[in-house]
Tab-separated table of C-alpha atoms in Angstrom:
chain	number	residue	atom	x	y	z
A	1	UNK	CA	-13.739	-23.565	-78.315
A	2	UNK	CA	-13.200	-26.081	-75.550
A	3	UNK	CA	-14.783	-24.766	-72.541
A	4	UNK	CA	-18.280	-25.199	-74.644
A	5	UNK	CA	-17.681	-28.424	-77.158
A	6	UNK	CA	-16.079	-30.467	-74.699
A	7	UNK	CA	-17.384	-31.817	-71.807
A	8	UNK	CA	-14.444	-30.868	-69.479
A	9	UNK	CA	-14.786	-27.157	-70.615
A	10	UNK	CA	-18.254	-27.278	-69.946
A	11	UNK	CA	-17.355	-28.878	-66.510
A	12	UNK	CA	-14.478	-26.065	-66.187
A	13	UNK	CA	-17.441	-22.726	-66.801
A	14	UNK	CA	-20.188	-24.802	-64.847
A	15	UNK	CA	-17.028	-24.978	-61.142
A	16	UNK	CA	-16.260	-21.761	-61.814
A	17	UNK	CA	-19.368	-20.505	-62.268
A	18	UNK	CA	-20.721	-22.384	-59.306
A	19	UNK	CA	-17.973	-21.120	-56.681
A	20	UNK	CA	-18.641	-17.438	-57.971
A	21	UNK	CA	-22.393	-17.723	-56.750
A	22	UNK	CA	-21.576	-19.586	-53.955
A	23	UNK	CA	-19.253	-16.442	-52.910
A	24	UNK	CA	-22.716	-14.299	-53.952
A	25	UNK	CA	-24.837	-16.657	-51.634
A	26	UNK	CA	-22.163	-15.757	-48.866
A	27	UNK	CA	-22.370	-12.031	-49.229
A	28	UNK	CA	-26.341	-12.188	-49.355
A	29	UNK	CA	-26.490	-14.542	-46.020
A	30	UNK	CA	-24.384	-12.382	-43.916
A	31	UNK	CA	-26.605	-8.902	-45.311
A	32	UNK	CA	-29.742	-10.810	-44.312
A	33	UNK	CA	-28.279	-11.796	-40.695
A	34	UNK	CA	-27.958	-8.419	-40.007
A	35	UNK	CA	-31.878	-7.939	-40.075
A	36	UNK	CA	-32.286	-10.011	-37.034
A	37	UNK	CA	-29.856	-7.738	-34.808
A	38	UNK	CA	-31.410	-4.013	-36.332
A	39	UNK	CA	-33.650	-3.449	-39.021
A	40	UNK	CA	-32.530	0.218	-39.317
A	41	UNK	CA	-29.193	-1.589	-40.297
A	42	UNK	CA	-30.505	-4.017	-42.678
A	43	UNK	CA	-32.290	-0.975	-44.905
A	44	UNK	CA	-29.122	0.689	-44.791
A	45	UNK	CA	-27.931	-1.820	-45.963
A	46	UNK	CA	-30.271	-1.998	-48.591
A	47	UNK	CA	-30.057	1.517	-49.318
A	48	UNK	CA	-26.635	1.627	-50.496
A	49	UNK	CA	-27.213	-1.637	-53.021
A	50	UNK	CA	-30.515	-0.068	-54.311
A	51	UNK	CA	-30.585	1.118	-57.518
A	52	UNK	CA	-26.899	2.586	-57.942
A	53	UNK	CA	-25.029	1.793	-60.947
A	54	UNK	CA	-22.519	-0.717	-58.978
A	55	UNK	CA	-25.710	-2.750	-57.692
A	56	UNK	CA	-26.942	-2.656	-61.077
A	57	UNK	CA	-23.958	-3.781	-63.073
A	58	UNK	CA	-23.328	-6.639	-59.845
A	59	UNK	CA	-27.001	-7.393	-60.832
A	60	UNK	CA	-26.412	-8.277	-64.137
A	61	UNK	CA	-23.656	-9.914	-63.746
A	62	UNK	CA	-24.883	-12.286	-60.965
A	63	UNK	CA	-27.446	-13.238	-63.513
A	64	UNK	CA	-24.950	-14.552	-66.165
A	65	UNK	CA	-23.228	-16.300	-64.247
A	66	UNK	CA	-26.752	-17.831	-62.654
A	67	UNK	CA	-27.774	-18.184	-66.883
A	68	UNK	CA	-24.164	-19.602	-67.699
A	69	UNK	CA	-24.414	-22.059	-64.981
A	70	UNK	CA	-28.163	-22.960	-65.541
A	71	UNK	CA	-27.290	-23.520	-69.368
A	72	UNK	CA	-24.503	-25.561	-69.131
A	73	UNK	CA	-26.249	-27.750	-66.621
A	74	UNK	CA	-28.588	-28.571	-68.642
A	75	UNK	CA	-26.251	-29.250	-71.355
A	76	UNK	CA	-24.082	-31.739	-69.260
A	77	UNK	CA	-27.061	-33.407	-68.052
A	78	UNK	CA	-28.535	-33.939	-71.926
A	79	UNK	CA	-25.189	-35.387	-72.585
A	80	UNK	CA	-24.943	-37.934	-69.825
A	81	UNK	CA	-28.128	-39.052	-70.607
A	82	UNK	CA	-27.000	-39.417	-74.139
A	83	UNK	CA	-24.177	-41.043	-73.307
A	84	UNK	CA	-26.156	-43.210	-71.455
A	85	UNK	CA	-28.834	-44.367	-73.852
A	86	UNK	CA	-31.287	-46.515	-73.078
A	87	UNK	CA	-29.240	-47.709	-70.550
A	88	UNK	CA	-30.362	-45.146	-68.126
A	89	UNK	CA	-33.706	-47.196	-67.723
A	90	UNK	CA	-32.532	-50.422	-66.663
A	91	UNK	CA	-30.570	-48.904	-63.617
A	92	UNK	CA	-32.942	-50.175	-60.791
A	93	UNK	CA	-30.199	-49.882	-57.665
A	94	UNK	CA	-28.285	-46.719	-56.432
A	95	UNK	CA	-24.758	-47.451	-57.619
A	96	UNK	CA	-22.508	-47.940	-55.166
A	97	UNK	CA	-20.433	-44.469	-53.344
A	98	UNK	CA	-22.805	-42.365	-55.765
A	99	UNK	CA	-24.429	-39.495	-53.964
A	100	UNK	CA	-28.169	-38.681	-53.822
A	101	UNK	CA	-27.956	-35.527	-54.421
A	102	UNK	CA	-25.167	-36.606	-57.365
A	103	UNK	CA	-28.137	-38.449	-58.493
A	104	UNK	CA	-30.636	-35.716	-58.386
A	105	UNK	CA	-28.980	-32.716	-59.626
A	106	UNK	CA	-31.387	-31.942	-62.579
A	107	UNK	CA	-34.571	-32.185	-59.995
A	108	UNK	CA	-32.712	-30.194	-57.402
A	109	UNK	CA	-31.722	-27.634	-59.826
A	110	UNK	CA	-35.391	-27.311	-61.131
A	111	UNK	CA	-36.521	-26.756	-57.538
A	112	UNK	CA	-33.853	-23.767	-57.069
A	113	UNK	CA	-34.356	-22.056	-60.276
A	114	UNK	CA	-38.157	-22.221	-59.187
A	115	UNK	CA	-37.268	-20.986	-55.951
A	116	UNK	CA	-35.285	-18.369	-57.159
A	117	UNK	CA	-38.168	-17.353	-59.400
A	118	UNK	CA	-40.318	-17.066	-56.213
A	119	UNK	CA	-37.808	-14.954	-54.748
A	120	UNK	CA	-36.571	-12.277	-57.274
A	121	UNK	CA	-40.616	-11.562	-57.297
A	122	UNK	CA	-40.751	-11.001	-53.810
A	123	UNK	CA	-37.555	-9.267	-53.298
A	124	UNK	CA	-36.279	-8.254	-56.126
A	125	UNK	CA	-39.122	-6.966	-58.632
A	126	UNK	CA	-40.157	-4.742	-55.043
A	127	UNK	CA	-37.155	-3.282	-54.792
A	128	UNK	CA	-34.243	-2.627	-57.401
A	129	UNK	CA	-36.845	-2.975	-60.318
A	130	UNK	CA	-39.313	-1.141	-58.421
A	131	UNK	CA	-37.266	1.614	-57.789
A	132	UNK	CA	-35.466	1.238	-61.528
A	133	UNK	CA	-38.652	1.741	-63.008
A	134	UNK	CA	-40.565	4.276	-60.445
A	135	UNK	CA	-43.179	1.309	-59.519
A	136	UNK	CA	-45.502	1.926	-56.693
A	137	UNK	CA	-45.077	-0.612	-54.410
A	138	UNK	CA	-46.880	-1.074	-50.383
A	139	UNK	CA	-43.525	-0.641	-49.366
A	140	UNK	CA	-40.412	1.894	-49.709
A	141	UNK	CA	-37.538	-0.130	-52.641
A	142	UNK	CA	-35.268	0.280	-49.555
A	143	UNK	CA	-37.471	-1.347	-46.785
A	144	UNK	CA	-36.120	-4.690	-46.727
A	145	UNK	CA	-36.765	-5.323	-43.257
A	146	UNK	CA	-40.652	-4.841	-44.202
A	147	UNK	CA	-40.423	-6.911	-46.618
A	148	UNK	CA	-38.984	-9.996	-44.755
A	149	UNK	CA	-41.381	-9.371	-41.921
A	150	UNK	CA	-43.787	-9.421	-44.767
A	151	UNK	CA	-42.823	-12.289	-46.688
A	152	UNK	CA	-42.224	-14.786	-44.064
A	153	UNK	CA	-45.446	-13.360	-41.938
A	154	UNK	CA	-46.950	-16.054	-44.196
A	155	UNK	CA	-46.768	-19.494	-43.650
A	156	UNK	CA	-46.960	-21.049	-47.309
A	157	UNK	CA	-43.863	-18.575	-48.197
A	158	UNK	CA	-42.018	-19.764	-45.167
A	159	UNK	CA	-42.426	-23.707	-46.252
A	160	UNK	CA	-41.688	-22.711	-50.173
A	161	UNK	CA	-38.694	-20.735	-48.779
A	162	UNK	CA	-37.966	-23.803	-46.335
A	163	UNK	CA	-37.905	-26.792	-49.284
A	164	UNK	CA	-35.896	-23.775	-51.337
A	165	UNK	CA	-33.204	-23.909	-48.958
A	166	UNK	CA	-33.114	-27.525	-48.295
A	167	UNK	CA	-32.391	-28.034	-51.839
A	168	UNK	CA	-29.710	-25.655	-52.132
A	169	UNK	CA	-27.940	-27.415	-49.542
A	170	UNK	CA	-28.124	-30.917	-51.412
A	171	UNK	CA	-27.007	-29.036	-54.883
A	172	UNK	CA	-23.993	-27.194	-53.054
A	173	UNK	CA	-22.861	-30.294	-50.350
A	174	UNK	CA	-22.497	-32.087	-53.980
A	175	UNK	CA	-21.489	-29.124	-55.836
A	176	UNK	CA	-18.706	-27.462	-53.548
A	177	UNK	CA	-16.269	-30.082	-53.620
A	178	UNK	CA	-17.065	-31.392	-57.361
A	179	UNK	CA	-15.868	-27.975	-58.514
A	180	UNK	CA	-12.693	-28.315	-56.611
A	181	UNK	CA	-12.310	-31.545	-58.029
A	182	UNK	CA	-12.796	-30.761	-61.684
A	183	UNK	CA	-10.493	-27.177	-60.824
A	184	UNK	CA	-8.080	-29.637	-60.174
A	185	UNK	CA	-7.199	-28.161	-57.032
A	186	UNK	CA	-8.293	-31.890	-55.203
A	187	UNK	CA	-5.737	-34.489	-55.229
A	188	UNK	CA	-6.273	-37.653	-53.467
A	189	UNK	CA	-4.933	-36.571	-50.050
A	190	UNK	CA	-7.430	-33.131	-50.375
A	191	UNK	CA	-10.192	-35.393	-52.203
A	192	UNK	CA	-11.902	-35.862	-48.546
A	193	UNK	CA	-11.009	-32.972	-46.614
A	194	UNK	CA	-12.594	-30.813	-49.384
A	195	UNK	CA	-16.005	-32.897	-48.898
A	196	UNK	CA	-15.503	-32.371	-45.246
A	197	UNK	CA	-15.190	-28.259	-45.764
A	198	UNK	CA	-17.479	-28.314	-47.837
A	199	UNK	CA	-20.290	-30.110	-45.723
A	200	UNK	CA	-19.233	-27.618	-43.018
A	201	UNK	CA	-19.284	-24.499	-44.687
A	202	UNK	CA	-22.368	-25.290	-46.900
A	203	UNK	CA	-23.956	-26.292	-43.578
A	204	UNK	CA	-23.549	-22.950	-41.838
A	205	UNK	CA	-24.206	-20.949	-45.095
A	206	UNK	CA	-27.809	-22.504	-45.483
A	207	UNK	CA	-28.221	-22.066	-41.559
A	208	UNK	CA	-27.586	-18.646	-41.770
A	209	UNK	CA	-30.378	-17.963	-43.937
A	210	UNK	CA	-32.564	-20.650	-42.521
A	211	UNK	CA	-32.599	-18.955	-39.157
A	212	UNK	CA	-33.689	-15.411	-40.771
A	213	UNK	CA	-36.531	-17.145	-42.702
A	214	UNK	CA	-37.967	-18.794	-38.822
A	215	UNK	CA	-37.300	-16.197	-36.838
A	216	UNK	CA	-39.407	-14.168	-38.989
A	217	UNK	CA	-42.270	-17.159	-39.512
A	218	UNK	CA	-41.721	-17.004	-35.169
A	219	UNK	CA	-41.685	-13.148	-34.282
A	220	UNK	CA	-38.203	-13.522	-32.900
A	221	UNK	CA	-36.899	-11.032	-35.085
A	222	UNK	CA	-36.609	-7.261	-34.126
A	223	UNK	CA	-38.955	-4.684	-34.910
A	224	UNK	CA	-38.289	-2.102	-36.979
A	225	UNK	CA	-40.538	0.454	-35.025
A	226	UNK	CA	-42.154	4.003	-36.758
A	227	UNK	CA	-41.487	2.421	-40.133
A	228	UNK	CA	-42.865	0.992	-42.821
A	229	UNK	CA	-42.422	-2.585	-41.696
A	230	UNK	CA	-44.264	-1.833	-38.701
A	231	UNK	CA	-47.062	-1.281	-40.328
A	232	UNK	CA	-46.431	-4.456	-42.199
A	233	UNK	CA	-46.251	-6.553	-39.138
């Protein structure tokens, strides 16, 4: 089948893959802005996607796409280095109009599927799973809010969480427009202005969840007072 022999395919599942979480990563950014206008919104919130059978079957298929994507970029990176040979090693310059990030996918990609590691355990595993699997946790599954305030109420997390971020936005400002581009959908008059979107909107998505993370780490958040998550404060 093409879209797994050949390399276009492969190109083909890892766009469409890519702008599928990227939609995900939307959706989760404006959810976690909400927790620093009202917490009591934010674990609504996060009572209605507990552990009901739509949030469970979104769940699992957030992570196939995450393993289809992961998996084929890894198998497009083994290939260009293949293709490559051991001409890969006498490359001393950065050829010219490459990207860093172009550059660095593999690294940056190991540094968000480490992050992402880091955060299903502190998000995730306390709350669907927890509540999947009738885990006693310091916290209620559906106090979210507590478990930001939590999370980010230490400093190492909030640098982890920091470096996390910053490398998502080098893998999507890259990422974004290369998936229009192999979707065919950029032509050489859209070629730039899809970059340009893509910087923009990238930009604001990793903002959005930047600002939650230090307002947190700061105290500028709200409280979420006679709850759990003021006792976690």
């Amino acid at each position: 089948m093409w879209l797994i022999n050949s390399s276009i395919g492969r190109k083909v599942v890892m766009s469409v893959t890519g702008v599928a979480l990227i939609l995900f990563l939307t959706f989760h950014m404006c959810m976690n802005v909400v927790a620093l206008f009202s917490g009591e919104a934010y674990n609504t919130i996060c009572a209605l996607l507990g552990a009901n059978w739509y949030a469970v079957v979104a769940t699992l298929g957030l992570a196939f796409l995450a393993v289809v994507h992961i998996v084929y970029a890894f198998l497009l990176t083994m290939q260009n280095r293949k293709a490559r040979g051991v001409q890969r090693y006498a490359v001393t310059a950065k050829p010219a109009k490459v990207e860093w990030a172009s550059q660095n996918m593999l690294v940056l990609g190991i540094i968000i599927l480490l992050g992402l590691l880091l955060h299903l355990f502190n998000f995730w595993y306390n709350m669907m799973f927890a509540e999947l699997f009738h885990i006693a946790t310091p916290l209620e599954p559906t106090d979210g809010f507590g478990l930001i305030q939590q999370t980010f109420s230490c400093p190492l997390y909030v640098v982890l969480y920091v470096i996390w971020i910053v490398a998502i936005w080098f893998h999507l400002s890259h990422g974004f427009w290369s998936a229009m581009q192999t979707l065919g959908i950029s032509g050489k008059v859209w070629f730039n202005r899809w970059k340009c979107i893509g910087l923009i909107y990238v930009t604001l998505l990793m903002l959005g969840f930047l600002a939650v993370v230090l307002a947190f780490a700061f105290g500028v958040a709200p409280s979420l007072c006679g709850g759990a998550a003021c006792c976690a404060a």
